[in-house]
Coordinates of C-alpha atoms and ligand atoms in Angstrom, one line a residue:
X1 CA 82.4 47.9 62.2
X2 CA 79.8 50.1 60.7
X3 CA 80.2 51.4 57.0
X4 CA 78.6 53.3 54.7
X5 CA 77.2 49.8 53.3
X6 CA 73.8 51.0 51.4
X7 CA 74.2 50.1 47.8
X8 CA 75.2 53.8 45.7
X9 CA 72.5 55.7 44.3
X10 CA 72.1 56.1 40.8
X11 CA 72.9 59.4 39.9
X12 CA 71.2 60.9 37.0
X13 CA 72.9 63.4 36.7
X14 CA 75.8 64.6 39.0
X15 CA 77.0 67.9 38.4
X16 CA 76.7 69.7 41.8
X17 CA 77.9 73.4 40.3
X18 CA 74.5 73.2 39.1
X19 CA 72.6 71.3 41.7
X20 CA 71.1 68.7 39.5
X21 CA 72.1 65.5 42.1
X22 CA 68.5 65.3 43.3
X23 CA 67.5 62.3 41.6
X24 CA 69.2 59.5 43.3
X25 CA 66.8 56.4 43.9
X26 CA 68.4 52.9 42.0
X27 CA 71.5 50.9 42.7
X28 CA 74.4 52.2 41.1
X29 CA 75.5 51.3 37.6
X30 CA 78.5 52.4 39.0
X31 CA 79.8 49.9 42.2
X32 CA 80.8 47.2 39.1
X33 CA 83.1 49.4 37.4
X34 CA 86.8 47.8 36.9
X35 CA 90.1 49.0 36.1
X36 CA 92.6 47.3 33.5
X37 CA 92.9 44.0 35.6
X38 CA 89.2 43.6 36.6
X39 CA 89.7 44.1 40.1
X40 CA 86.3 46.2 41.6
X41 CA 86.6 49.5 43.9
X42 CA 84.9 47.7 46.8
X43 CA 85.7 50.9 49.0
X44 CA 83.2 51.5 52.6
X45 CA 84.4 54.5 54.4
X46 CA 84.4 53.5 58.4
X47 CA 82.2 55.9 60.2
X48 CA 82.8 54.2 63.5
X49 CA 81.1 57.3 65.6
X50 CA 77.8 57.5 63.0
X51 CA 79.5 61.0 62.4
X52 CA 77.1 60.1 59.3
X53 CA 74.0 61.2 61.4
X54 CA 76.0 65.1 61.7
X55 CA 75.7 65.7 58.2
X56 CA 72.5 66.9 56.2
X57 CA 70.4 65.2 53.2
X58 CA 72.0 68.1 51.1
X59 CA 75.8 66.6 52.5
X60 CA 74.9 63.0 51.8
X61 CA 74.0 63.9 48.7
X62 CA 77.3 65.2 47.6
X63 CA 79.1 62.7 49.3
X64 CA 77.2 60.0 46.7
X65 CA 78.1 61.9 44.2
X66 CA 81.5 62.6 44.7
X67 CA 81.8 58.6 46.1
X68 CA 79.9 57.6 42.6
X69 CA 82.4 59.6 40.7
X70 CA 85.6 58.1 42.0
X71 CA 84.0 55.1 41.5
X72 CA 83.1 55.3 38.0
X73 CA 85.7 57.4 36.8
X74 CA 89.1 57.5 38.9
X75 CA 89.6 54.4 40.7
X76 CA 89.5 52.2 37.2
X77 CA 92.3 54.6 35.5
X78 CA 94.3 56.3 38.7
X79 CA 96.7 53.1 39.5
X80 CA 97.7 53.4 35.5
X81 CA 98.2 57.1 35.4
X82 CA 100.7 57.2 38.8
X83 CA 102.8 53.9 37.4
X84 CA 103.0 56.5 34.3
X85 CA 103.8 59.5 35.7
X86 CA 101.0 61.4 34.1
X87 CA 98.1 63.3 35.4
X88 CA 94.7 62.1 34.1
X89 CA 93.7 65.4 31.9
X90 CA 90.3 63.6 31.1
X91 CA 89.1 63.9 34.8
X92 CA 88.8 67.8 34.6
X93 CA 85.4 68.1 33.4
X94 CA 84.1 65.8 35.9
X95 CA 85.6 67.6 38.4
X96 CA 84.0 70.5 37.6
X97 CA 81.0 68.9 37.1
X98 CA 80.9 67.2 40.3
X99 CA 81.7 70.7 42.0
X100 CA 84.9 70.0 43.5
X101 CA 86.5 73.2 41.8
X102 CA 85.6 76.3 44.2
X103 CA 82.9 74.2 46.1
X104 CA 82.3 77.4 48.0
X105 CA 82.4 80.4 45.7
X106 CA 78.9 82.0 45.2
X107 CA 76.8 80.1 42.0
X108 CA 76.9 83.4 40.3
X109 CA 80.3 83.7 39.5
X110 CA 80.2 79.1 38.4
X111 CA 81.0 77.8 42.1
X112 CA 78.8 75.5 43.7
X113 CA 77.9 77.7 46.2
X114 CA 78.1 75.4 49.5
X115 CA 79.1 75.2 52.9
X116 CA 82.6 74.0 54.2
X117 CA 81.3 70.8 55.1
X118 CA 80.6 69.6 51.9
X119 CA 83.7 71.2 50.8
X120 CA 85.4 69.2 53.0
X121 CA 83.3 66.2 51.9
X122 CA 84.3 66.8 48.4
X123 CA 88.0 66.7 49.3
X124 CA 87.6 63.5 51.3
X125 CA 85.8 61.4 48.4
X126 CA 88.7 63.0 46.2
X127 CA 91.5 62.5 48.3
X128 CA 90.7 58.6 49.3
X129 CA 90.8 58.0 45.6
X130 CA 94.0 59.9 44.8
X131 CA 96.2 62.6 47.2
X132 CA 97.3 64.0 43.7
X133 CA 93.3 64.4 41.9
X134 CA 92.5 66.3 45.7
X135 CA 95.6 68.5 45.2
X136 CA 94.5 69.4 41.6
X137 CA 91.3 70.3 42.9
X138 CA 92.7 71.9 45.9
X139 CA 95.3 74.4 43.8
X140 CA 91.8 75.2 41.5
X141 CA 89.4 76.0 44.5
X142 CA 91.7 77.6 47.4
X143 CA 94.6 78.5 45.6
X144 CA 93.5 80.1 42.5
X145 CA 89.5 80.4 42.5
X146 CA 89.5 81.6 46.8
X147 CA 91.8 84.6 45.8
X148 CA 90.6 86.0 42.3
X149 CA 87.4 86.0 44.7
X150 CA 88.7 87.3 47.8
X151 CA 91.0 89.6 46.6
X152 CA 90.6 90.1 42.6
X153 CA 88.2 92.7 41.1
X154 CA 84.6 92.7 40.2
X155 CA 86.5 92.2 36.5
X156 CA 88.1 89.2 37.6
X157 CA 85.8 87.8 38.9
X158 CA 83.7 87.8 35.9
X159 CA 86.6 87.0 33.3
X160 CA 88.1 84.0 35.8
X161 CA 85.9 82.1 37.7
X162 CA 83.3 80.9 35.8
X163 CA 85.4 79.2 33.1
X164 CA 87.7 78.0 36.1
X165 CA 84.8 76.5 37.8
X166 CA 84.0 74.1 35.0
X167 CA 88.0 73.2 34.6
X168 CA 87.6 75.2 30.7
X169 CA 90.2 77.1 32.3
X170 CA 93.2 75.4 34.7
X171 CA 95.0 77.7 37.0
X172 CA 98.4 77.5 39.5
X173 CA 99.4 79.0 42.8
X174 CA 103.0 80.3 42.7
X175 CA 104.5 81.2 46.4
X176 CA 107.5 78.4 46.8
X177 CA 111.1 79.4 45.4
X178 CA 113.6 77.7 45.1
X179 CA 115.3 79.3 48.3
X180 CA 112.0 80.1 50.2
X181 CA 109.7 77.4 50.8
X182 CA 108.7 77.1 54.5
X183 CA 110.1 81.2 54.7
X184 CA 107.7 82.3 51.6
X185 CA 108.4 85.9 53.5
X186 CA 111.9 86.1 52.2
X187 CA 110.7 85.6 48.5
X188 CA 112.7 87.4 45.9
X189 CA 110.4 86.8 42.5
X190 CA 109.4 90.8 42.0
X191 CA 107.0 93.5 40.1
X192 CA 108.8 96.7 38.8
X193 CA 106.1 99.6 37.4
X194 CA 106.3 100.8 34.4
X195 CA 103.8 102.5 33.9
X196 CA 100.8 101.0 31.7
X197 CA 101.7 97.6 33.0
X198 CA 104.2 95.3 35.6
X199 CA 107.5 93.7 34.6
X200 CA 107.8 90.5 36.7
X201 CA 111.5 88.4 37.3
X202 CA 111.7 85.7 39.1
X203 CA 111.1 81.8 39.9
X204 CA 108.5 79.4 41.6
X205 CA 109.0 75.9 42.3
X206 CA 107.1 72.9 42.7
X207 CA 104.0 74.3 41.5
X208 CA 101.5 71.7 41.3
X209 CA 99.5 72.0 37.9
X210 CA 102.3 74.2 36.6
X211 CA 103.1 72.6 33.4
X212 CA 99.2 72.7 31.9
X213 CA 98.0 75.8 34.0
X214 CA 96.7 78.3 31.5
X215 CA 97.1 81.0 34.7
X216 CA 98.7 81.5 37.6
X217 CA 98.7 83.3 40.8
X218 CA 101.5 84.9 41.5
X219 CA 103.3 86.1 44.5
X220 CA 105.8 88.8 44.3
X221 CA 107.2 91.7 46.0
X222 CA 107.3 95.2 44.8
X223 CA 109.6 97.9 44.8
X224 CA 108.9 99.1 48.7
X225 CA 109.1 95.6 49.3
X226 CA 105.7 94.4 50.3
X227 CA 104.0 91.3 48.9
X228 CA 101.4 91.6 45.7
X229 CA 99.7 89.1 44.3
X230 CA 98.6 88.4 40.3
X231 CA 97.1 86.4 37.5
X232 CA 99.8 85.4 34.8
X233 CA 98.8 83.8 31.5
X234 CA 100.1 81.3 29.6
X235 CA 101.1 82.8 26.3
X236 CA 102.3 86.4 28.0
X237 CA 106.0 86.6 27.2
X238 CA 108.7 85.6 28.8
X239 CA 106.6 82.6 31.0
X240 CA 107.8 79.4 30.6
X241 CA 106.9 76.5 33.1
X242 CA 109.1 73.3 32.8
X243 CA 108.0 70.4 34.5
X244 CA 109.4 68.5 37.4
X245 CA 109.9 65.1 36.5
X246 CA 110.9 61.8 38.9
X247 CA 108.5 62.2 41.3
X248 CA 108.2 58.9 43.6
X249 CA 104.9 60.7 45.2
X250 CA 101.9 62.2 43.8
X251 CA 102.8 60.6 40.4
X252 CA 99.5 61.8 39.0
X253 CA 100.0 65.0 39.6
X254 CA 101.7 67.6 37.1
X255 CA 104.2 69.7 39.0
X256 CA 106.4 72.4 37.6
X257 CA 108.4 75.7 37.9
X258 CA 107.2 78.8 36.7
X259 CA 109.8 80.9 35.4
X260 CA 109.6 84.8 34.7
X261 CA 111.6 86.6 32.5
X262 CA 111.2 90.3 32.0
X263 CA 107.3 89.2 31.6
X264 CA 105.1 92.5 31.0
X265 CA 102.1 91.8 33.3
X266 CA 99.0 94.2 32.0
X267 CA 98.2 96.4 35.4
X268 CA 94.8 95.3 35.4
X269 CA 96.2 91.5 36.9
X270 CA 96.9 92.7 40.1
X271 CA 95.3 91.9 43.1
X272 CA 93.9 95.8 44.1
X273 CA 92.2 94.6 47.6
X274 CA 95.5 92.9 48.7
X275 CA 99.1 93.6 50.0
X276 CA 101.4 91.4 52.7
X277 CA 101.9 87.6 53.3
X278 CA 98.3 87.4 54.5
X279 CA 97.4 87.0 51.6
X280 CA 99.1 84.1 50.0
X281 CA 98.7 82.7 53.7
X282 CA 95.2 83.6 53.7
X283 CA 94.6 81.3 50.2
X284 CA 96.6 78.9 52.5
X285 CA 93.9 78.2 55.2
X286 CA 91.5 76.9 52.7
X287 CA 93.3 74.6 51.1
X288 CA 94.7 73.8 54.2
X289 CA 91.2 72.7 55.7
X290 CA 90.3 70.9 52.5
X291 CA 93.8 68.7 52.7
X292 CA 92.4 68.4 56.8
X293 CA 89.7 66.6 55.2
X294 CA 91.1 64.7 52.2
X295 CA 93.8 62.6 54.0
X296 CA 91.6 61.5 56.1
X297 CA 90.0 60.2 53.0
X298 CA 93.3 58.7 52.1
X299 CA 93.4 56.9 55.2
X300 CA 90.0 55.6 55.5
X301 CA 91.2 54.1 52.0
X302 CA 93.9 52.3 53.1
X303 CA 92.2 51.3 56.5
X304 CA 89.2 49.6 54.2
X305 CA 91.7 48.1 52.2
X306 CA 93.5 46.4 55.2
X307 CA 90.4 45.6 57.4
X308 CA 89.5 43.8 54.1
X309 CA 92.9 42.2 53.1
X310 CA 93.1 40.8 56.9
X311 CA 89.6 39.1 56.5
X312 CA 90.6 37.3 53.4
X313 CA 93.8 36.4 53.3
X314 CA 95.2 33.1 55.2
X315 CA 98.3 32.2 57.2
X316 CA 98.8 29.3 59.7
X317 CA 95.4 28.1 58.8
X318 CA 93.5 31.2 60.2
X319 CA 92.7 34.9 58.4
X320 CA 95.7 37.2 59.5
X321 CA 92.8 39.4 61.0
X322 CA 92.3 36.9 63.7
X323 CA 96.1 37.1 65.4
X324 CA 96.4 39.7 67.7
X325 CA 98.9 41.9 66.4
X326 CA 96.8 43.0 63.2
X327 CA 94.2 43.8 65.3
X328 CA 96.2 46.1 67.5
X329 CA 97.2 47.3 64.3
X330 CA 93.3 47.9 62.9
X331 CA 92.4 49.0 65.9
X332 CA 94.9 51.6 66.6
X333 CA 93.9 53.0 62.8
X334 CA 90.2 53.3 63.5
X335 CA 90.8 55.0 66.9
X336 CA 93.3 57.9 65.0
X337 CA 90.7 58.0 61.8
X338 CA 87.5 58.2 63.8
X339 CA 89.4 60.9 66.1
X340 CA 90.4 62.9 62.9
X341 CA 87.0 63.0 61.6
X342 CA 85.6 64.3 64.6
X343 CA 88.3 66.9 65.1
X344 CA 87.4 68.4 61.1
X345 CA 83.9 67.5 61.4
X346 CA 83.8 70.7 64.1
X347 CA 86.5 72.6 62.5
X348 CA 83.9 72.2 59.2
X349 CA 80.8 73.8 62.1
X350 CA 83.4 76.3 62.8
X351 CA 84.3 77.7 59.5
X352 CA 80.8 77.5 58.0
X353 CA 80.3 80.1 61.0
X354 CA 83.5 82.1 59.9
X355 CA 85.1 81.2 63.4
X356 CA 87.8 78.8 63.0
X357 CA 91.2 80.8 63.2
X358 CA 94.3 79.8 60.8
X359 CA 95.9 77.9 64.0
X360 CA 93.0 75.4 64.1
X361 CA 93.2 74.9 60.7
X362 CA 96.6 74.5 60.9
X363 CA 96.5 71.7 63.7
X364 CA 93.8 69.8 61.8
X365 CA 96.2 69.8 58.6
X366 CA 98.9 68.3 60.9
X367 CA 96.9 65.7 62.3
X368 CA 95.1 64.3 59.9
X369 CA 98.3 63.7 57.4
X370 CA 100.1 62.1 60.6
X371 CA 97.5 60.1 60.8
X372 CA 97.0 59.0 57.5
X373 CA 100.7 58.3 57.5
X374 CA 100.2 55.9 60.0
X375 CA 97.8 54.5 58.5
X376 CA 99.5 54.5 55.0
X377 CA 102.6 52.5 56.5
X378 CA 100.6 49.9 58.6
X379 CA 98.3 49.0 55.9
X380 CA 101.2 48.4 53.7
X381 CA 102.6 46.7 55.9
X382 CA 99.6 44.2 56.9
X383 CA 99.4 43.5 53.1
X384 CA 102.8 41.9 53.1
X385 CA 104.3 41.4 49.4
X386 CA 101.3 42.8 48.2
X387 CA 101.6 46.0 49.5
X388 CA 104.3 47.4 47.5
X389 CA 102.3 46.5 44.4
X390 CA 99.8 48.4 42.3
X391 CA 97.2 45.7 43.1
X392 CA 96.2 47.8 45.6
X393 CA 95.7 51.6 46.5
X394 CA 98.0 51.7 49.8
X395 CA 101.6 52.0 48.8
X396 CA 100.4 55.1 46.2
X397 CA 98.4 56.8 49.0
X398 CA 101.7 56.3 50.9
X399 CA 103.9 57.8 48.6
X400 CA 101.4 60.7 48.0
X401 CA 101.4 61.2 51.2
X402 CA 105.1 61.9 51.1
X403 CA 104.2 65.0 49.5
X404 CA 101.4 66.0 51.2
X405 CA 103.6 66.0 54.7
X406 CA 105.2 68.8 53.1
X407 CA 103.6 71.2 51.2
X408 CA 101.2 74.0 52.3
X409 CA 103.6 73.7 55.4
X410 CA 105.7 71.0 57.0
X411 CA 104.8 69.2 60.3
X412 CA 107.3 71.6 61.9
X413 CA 105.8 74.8 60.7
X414 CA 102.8 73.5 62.0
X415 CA 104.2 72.4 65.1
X416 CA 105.6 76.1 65.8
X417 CA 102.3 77.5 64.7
X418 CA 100.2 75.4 67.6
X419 CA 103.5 76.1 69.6
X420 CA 103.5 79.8 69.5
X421 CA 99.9 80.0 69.4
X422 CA 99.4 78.7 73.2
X423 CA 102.2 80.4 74.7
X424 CA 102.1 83.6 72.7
X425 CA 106.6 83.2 71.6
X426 CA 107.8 82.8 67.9
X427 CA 110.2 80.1 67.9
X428 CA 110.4 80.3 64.1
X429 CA 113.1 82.6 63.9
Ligands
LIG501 P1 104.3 86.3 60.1 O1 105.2 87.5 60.4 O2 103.9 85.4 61.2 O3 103.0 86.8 59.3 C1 103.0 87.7 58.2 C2 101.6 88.3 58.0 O4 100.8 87.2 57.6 C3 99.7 87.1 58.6 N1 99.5 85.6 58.7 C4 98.4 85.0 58.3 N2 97.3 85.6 57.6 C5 96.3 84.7 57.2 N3 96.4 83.4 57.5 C6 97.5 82.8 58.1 N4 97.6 81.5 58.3 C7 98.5 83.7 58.5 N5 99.7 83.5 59.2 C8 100.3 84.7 59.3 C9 100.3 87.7 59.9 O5 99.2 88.1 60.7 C10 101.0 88.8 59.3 O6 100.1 89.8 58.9 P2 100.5 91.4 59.0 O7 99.2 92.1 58.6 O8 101.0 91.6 60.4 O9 101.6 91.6 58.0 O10 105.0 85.5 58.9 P3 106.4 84.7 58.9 O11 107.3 85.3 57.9 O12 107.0 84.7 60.3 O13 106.0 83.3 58.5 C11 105.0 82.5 59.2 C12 104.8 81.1 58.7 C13 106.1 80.3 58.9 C14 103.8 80.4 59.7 C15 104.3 81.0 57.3 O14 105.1 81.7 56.5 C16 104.1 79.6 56.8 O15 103.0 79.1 57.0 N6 105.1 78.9 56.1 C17 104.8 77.7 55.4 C18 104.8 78.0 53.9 C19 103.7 77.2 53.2 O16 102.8 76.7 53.8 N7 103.8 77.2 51.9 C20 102.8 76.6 51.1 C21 103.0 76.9 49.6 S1 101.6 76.6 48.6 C22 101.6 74.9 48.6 O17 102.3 74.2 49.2 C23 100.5 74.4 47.7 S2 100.5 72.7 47.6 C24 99.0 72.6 46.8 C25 98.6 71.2 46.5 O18 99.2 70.6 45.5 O19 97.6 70.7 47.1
LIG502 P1 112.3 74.0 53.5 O1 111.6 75.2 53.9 O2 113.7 74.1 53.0 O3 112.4 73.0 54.8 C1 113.3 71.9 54.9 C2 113.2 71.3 56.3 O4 113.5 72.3 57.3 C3 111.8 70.9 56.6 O5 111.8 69.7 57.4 C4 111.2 72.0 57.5 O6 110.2 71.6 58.4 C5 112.4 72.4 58.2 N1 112.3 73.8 58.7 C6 112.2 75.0 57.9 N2 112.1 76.1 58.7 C7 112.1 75.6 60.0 C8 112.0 76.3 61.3 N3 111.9 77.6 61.4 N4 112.1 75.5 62.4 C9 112.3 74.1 62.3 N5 112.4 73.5 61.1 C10 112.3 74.2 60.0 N6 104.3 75.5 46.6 C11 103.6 76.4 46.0 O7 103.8 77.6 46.1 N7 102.6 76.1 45.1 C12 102.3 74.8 44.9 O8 101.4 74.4 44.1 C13 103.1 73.8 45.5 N8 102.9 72.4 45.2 C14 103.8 71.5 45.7 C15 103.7 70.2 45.3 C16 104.6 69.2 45.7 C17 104.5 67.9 45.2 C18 105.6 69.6 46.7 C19 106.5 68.6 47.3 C20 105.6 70.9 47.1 C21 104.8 71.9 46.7 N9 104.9 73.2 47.0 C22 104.1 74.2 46.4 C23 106.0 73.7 47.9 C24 105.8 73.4 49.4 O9 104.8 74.2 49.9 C25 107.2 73.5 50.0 O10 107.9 72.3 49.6 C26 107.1 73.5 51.5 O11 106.4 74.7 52.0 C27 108.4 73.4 52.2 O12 109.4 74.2 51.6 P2 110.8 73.6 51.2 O13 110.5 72.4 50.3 O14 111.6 74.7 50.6 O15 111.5 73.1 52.5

């Protein structure tokens, strides 16, 4: 098995946004960090196919940093936060600083200004660490960042993005209601003009970032019916967003409704470039290639974790690696991750040329959380007792994984969206 097995660079300093990662020369001060109990991140991502030699310096780079970052920062605190229920508010700075909040949007309006690979890079390192850190980061970049940028005004752009790439600012993506999730078309949340401004009525639910967002885009229809999208504040009246508690997945992630009563959006909110579901859907192919990318993270975590666990640990006198039936198991799991990482590797070529369509996209998403699953529930299971526990990173990546099945579309949706893509009929309706 090869693995990404040099000793970590020392970073200087990290923060991508501004490209100041050059300086990476010494071993790590990083690779002996510890959480609560002392135990080490010993994470090596497999890279079985030296998909390694695909990427540039400029990649590589980013990928230490991001991979120093977890390190130093998320892996000794991430177990604690899930067990809790609470979502690590500290980590936003570094997240900003190590670019992973609108990786892609131009450097003069605060994004980091590079290429989908690294964007799916980012989302990887993130994601292997934490399904819930790479959906924060997700909801900031595609969700809420990719629109106000695609779709907003010069003005929003300027007021926005720059404090939302540095995390100063926090944002949420509000399509889901409570009777229209995988049918966001059917939405009833609504704008009414009046004049000098919108009045907006309605509900979102299971907003991720919801309960601290200090905006949100909005989705909502108007009165000839067609889809519009807007940024809501925190503070405007009438907005409340209570939080969704008992979560058994993505723990350490905040998710919330957003509720709008009679709020009086100012007209200057709206999205003027943009009416229709393509453009919520459109927000949804970025973040859908980013999650492409990040559980595959997830499962290259738990796949370390196992190849690692079967090594070391002992029954009827021999490692549990050496009977046959874990190897199936390991080798099965490096077959589907090495597969997956070739499959977004190209869809990365492809969308750094603008030429990957929403269907690719969508089968990517689909694989690579199928495979992870698999992953997820093998691992656990060739970690015995152990694997339930919070000793180790498997059975959280498991749960959050629960989660990440289903939102930005279920593995049916995406089914019917390969489905009718190759022979041309809608079975969604
Ligand atoms: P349909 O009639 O097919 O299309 C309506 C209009 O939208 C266009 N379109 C797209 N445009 C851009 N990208 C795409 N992927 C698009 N798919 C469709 C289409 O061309 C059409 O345009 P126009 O100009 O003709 O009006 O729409 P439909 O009502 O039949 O629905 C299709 C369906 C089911 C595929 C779609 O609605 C869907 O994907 N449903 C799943 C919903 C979903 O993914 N929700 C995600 C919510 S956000 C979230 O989960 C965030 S989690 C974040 C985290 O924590 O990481
Ligand atoms: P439903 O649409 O009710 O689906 C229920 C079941 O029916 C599923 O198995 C589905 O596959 C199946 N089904 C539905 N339609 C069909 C069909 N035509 N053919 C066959 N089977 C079908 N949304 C946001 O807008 N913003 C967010 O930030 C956000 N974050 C989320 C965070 C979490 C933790 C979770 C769990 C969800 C989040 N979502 C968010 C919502 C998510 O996108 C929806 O849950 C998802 O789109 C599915 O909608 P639903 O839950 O209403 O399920």
């Amino acid at each position: 098995m090869i693995g990404f097995n040099q000793p970590l660079p020392e970073i200087i300093t990290f923060e991508i946004r501004h490209r100041k990662y050059k300086d990476l020369s010494c071993p790590s001060k990083y690779t002996d960090t510890m959480d609560k109990s002392g135990k080490k991140d010993l994470y090596e991502a497999p890279d079985y196919y030296l998909i390694d030699d695909l990427l540039s310096e400029e990649h590589k780079l980013i990928r230490s940093a991001a991979r120093d970052w977890v390190k130093k920062e998320l892996s000794p605190v991430i177990e604690d936060y899930a067990q809790k229920a609470e979502f690590p508010k500290h980590l936003i700075k570094g997240l900003g600083e190590i670019g992973a909040f609108g990786p892609t949007i131009p450097l003069e309006y605060g994004g980091a200004g590079l290429d989908y690979i690294a964007y799916g890079i980012l989302m990887q390192e993130l994601e292997r660490g934490d399904s819930g850190i790479r959906s924060t980061a997700s909801v900031q970049g595609s969700l809420v960042m990719y629109p106000i940028y695609t779709y907003g005004s010069e003005e929003q752009r300027r007021k926005y993005l720059p404090r939302l790439a540095t995390g100063e600012m926090m944002g949420c993506f509000g399509l889901t209601e409570p009777d229209h999730g995988s049918n966001p078309g059917g939405m009833v949340t609504n704008i009414k003009d009046k004049g000098d401004h919108y009045l907006l009525n309605g509900a979102k639910m299971w907003i991720s970032n919801a309960p601290f967002a200090d905006i949100a885009v909005v989705w909502a229809k108007d009165e000839a019916g067609k889809i519009r999208g807007l940024i809501v504040e925190r503070g405007m009246e009438g907005f409340t967003t209570p939080e969704t508690h008992n979560k058994w997945s993505l723990r350490a992630s905040a998710t919330g409704e957003l509720v709008f009563d009679q709020v009086k959006v100012p007209k200057e909110n709206i999205f003027p470039e943009i009416s229709g579901l393509k453009g919520p859907l459109g927000c949804l192919n970025q973040a859908r290639y980013g999650i492409a990318w990040g559980a595959l993270g997830a499962a290259m975590d738990c796949y370390d974790t196992a190849l690692r666990y079967a090594k070391e640990r002992v029954q009827f006198g021999k490692p549990i690696g050496a009977f046959q039936l874990q190897q199936k198991k390991l080798a099965e799991m490096i077959t589907e991750i090495t597969k997956g990482q070739l499959l977004v590797w190209r869809l990365g070529v492809l969308k750094t040329e603008n030429r990957a369509t929403a269907e690719q996209i969508s089968m990517a998403k689909r694989n690579s959380v199928e495979v992870a699953l698999d992953v997820a529930r093998n691992a656990r299971q060739m970690l015995g007792g152990m694997g339930i526990t919070g000793e180790f990173s498997v059975m959280r990546h498991m749960m959050n994984l629960e989660s990440v099945v289903t939102y930005e579309g279920t593995q049916d949706i995406h089914l019917l969206i390969t489905g009718m893509d190759v022979t041309g009929l809608n079975a969604f309706k």
